[in-house]
Coordinates of C-alpha atoms in Angstrom, one line a residue:
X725 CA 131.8 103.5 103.1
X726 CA 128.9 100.9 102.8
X727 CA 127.5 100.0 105.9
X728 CA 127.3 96.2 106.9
X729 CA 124.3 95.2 108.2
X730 CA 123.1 91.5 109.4
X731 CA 119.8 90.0 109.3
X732 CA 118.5 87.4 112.1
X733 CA 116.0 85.9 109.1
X734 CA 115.0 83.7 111.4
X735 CA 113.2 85.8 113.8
X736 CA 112.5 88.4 110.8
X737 CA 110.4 84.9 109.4
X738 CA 108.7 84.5 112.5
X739 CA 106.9 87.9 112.9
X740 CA 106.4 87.9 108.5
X741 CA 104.7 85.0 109.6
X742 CA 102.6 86.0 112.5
X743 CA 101.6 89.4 110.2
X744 CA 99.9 87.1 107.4
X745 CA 98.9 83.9 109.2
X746 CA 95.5 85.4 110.0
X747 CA 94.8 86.6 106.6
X748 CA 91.6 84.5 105.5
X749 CA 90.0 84.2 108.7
X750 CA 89.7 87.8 110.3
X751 CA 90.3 91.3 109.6
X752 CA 94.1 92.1 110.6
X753 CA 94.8 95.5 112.1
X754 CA 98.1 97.3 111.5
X755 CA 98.5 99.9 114.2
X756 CA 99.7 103.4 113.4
X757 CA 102.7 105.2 115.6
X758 CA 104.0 107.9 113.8
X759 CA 107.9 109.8 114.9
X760 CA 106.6 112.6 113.1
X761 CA 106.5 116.1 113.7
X762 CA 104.6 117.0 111.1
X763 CA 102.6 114.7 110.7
X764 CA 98.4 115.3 109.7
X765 CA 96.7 113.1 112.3
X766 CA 99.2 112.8 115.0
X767 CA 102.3 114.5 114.2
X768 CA 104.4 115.0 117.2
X769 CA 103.0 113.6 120.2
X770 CA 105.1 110.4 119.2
X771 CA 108.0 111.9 118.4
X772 CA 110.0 111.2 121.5
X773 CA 111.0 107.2 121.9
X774 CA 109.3 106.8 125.7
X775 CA 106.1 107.9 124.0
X776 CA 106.0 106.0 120.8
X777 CA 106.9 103.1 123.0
X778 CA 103.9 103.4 125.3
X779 CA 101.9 104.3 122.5
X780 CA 102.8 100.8 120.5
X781 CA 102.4 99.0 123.7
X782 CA 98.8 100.5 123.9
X783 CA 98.1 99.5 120.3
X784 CA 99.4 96.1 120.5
X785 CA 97.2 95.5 123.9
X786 CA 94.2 97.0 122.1
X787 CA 94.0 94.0 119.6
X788 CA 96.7 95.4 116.6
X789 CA 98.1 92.3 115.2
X790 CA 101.5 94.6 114.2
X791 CA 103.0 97.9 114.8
X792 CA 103.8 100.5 112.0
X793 CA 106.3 102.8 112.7
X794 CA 106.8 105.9 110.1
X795 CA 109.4 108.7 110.8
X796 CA 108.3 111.0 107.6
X797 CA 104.7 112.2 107.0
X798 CA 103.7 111.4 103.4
X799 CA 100.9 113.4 103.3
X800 CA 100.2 115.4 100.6
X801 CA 102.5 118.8 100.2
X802 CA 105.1 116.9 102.7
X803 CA 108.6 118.1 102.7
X804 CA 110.9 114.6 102.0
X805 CA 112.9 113.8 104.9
X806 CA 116.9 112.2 103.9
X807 CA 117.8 108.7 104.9
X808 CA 120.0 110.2 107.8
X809 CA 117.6 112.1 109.6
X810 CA 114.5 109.6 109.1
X811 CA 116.8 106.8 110.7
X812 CA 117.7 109.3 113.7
X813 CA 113.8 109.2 114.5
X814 CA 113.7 105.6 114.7
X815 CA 116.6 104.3 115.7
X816 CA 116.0 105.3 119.7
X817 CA 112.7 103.5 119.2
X818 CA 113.1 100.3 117.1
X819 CA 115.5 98.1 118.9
X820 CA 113.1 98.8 122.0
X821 CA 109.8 98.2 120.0
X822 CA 111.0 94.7 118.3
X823 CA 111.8 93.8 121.5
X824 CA 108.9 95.3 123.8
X825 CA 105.9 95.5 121.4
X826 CA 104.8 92.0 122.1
X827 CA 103.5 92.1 118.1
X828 CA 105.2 92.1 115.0
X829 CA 107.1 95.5 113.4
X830 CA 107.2 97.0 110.0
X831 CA 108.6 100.2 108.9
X832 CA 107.0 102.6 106.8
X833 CA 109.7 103.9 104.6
X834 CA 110.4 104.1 100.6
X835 CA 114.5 104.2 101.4
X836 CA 116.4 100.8 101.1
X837 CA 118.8 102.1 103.8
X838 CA 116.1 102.9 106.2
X839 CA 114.4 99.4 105.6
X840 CA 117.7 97.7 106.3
X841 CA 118.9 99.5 109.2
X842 CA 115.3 98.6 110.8
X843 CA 115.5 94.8 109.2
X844 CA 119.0 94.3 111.2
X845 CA 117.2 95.4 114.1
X846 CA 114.2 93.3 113.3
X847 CA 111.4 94.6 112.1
X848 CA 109.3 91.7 110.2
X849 CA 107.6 94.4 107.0
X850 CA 108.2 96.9 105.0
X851 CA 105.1 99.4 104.2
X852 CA 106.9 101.1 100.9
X853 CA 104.5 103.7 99.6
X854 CA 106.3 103.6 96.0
X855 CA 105.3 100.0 95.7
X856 CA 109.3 98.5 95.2
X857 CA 109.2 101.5 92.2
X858 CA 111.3 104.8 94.4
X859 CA 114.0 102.9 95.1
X860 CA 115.6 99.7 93.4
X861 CA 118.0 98.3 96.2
X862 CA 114.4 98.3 97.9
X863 CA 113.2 94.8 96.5
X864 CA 116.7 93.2 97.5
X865 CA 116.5 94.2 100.9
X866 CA 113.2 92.9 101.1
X867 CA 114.5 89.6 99.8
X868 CA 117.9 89.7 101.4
X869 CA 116.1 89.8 105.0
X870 CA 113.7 87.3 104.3
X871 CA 110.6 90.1 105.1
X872 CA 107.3 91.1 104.0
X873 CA 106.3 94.3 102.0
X874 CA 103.4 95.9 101.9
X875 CA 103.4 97.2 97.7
X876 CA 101.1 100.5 97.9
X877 CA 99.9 102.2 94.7
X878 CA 101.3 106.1 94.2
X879 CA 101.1 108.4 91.1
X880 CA 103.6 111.4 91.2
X881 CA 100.9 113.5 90.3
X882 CA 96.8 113.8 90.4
X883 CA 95.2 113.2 87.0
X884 CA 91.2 113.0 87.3
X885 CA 91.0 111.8 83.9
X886 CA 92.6 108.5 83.9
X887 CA 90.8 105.0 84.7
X888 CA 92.7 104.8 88.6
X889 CA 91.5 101.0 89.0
X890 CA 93.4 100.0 85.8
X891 CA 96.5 102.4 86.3
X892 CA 96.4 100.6 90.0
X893 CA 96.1 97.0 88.2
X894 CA 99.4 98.1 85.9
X895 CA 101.6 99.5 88.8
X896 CA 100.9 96.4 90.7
X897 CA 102.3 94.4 88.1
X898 CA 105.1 96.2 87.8
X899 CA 106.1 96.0 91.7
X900 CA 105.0 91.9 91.9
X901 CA 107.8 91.6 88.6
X902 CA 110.4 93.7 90.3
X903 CA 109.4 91.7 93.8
X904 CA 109.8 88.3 91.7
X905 CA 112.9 89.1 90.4
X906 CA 114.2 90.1 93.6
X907 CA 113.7 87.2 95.4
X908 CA 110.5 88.2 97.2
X909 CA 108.1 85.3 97.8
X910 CA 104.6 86.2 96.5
X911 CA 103.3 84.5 100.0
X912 CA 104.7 87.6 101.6
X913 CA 103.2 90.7 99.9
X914 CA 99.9 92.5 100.4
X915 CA 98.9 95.2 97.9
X916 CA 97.6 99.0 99.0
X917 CA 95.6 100.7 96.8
X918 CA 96.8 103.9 98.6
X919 CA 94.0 106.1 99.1
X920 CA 95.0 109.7 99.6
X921 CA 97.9 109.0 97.4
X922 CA 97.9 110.8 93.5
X923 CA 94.3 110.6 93.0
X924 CA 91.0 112.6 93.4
X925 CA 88.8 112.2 96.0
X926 CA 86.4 110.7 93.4
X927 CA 89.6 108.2 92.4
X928 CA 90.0 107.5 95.8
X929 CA 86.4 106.2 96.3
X930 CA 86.6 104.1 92.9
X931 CA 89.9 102.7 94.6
X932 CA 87.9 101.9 98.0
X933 CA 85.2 100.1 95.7
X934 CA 87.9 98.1 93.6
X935 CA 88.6 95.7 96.0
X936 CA 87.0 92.9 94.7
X937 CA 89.2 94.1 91.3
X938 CA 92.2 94.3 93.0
X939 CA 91.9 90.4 94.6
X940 CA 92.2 89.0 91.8
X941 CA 95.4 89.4 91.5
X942 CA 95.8 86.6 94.3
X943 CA 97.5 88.9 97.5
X944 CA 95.6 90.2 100.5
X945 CA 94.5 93.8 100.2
X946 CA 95.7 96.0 102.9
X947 CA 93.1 99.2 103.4
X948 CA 94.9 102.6 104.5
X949 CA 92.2 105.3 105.1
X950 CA 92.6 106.2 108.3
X951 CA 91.6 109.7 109.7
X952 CA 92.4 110.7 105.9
X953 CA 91.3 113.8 104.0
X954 CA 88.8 112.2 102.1
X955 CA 86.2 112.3 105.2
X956 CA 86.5 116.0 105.7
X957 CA 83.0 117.5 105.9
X958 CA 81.6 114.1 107.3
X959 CA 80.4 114.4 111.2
X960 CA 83.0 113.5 113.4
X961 CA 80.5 113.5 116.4
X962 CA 82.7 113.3 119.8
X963 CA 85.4 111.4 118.4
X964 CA 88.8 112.4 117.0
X965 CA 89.4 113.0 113.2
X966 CA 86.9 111.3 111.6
X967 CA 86.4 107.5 112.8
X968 CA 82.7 107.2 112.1
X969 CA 84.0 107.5 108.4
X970 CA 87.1 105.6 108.6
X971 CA 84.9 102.9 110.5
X972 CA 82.4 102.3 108.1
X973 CA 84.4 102.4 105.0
X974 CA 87.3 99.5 106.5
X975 CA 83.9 97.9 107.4
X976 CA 82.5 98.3 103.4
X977 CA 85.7 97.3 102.6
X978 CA 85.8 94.3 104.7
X979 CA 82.9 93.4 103.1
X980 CA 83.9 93.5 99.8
X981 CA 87.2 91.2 100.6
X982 CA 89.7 93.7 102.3
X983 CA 91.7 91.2 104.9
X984 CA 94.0 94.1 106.4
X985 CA 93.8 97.7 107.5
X986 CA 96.0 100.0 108.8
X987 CA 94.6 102.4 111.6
X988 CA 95.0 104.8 114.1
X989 CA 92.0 104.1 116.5
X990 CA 92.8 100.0 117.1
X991 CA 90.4 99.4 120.0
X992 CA 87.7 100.5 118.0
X993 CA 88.1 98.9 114.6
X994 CA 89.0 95.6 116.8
X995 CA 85.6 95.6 118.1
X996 CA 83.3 96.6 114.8
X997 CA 84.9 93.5 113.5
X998 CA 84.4 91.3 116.1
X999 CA 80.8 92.0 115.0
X1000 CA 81.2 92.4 111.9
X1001 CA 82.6 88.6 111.9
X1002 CA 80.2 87.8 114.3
X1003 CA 77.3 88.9 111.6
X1004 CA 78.8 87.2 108.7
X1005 CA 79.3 83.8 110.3
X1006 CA 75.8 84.0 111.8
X1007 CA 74.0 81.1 110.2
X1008 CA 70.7 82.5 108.3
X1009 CA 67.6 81.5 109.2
X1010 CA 64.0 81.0 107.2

């Protein structure tokens, strides 16, 4: 039996909106809460609704301009969780969050059920690491709801040898066509490049440095490097899983045009760019 779901597009508009009205004139943080048990940064101590609650709260009153909520860990050698059991995670938590968060919501799934079931309950985005590609009722629901979508670049597998920025130029192509057709408005996508996702570590550099690439295809650039594999071996000093690295490349990337980043540690990124926007509207003088 089809399940009949209803969208308020109204208020689904209103926090799409919120999520890109600061593109252009600041750095927007996405805050990470993650249902996970297995997940590699924080898997489990989210898992239960009370704490990913308090933990979204926290995020939102740190500076996070929206909430991302993710109830499978994607990281690499994940077992796939089914539609049934991902929803399970989040449906104690989302109805809550929408209405408690005090920020805009997305939902970081692949699975057209999943997206709708948390569109009916309002959530604003959809982070889809498949980029519109996994799933092909994913584009309508988008479009149906009246949302946003984050498009992020994915490879089913690792191939050193291949030119990543233009493979990541030609998959974005593909998901802005199957957005278009859906219905999705081009004024509500952002593009991922995906780092950590079917590439080397060398690829995933030449992804961080393709930035200015990667804008010219006219959508902000959403950066997702987070406490990610790719800083292993870097000092941590005394903070948890590898900020100074995450730090300074959203702050590279920043600089090269980046407009959103998804993150674990809001309070901190909130205040490197406060001065890194302090820094680059500083008038030069001599």
């Amino acid at each position: 039996m089809t399940e009949v779901l209803s969208f308020d597009r109204a208020a689904i508009a209103a926090g799409r909106d919120r999520f890109f009205a600061p593109v252009g004139k600041r750095p927007v943080i996405m805050g990470i809460v993650n249902v996970t048990p297995d997940s590699f940064s924080d898997g489990g101590l989210f898992a239960a609704p009370e704490a990913a609650l308090a933990q979204a709260k926290k995020l939102a009153a740190e500076g996070a301009d929206i909430v991302d909520v993710g109830a499978e860990s994607t990281r690499p050698g994940h077992t796939p969780v089914p539609p049934d059991e991902e929803w399970a995670r989040l449906e104690p938590l989302l109805a809550a969050l929408v209405a408690e968060a005090g920020v805009p919501v997305s939902v970081d799934t692949y699975k057209s059920i999943t997206a709708r079931r948390a569109l009916a309950v309002g959530v604003a985005i959809v982070n889809d690491i498949w980029g519109l590609q996994r799933d092909p009722d994913m584009a309508p629901a988008v479009a149906e709801a009246g949302a946003g979508v984050v498009v992020m670049h994915n490879r089913e597998t690792t191939d050193p040898e291949i030119d990543i920025v233009s493979d990541m130029l030609r998959f974005f192509e593909r998901s802005l066509e199957i957005a278009r057709r859906a219905g999705v408005s081009d004024a509500h996508v952002a593009l991922d490049p995906g780092i950590g996702f079917g590439k080397s570590r060398q690829q995933n550099y030449d992804a961080l440095r393709a930035a200015p690439k990667l804008l010219t295809l006219g959508f902000p650039l959403l950066i997702g490097v987070s406490r990610k594999s790719i800083f292993k071996g870097l000092p941590d000093g005394l903070m948890e899983g590898r900020l100074v690295g995450t730090l300074a490349a959203n702050l590279i990337a920043a600089g090269d045009g980046a407009q959103m980043f998804r993150v674990h540690d809001v309070a901190e990124h909130r205040a490197a760019f406060e001065v890194f926007s302090a820094l680059r509207a500083a008038p030069a003088k001599g």
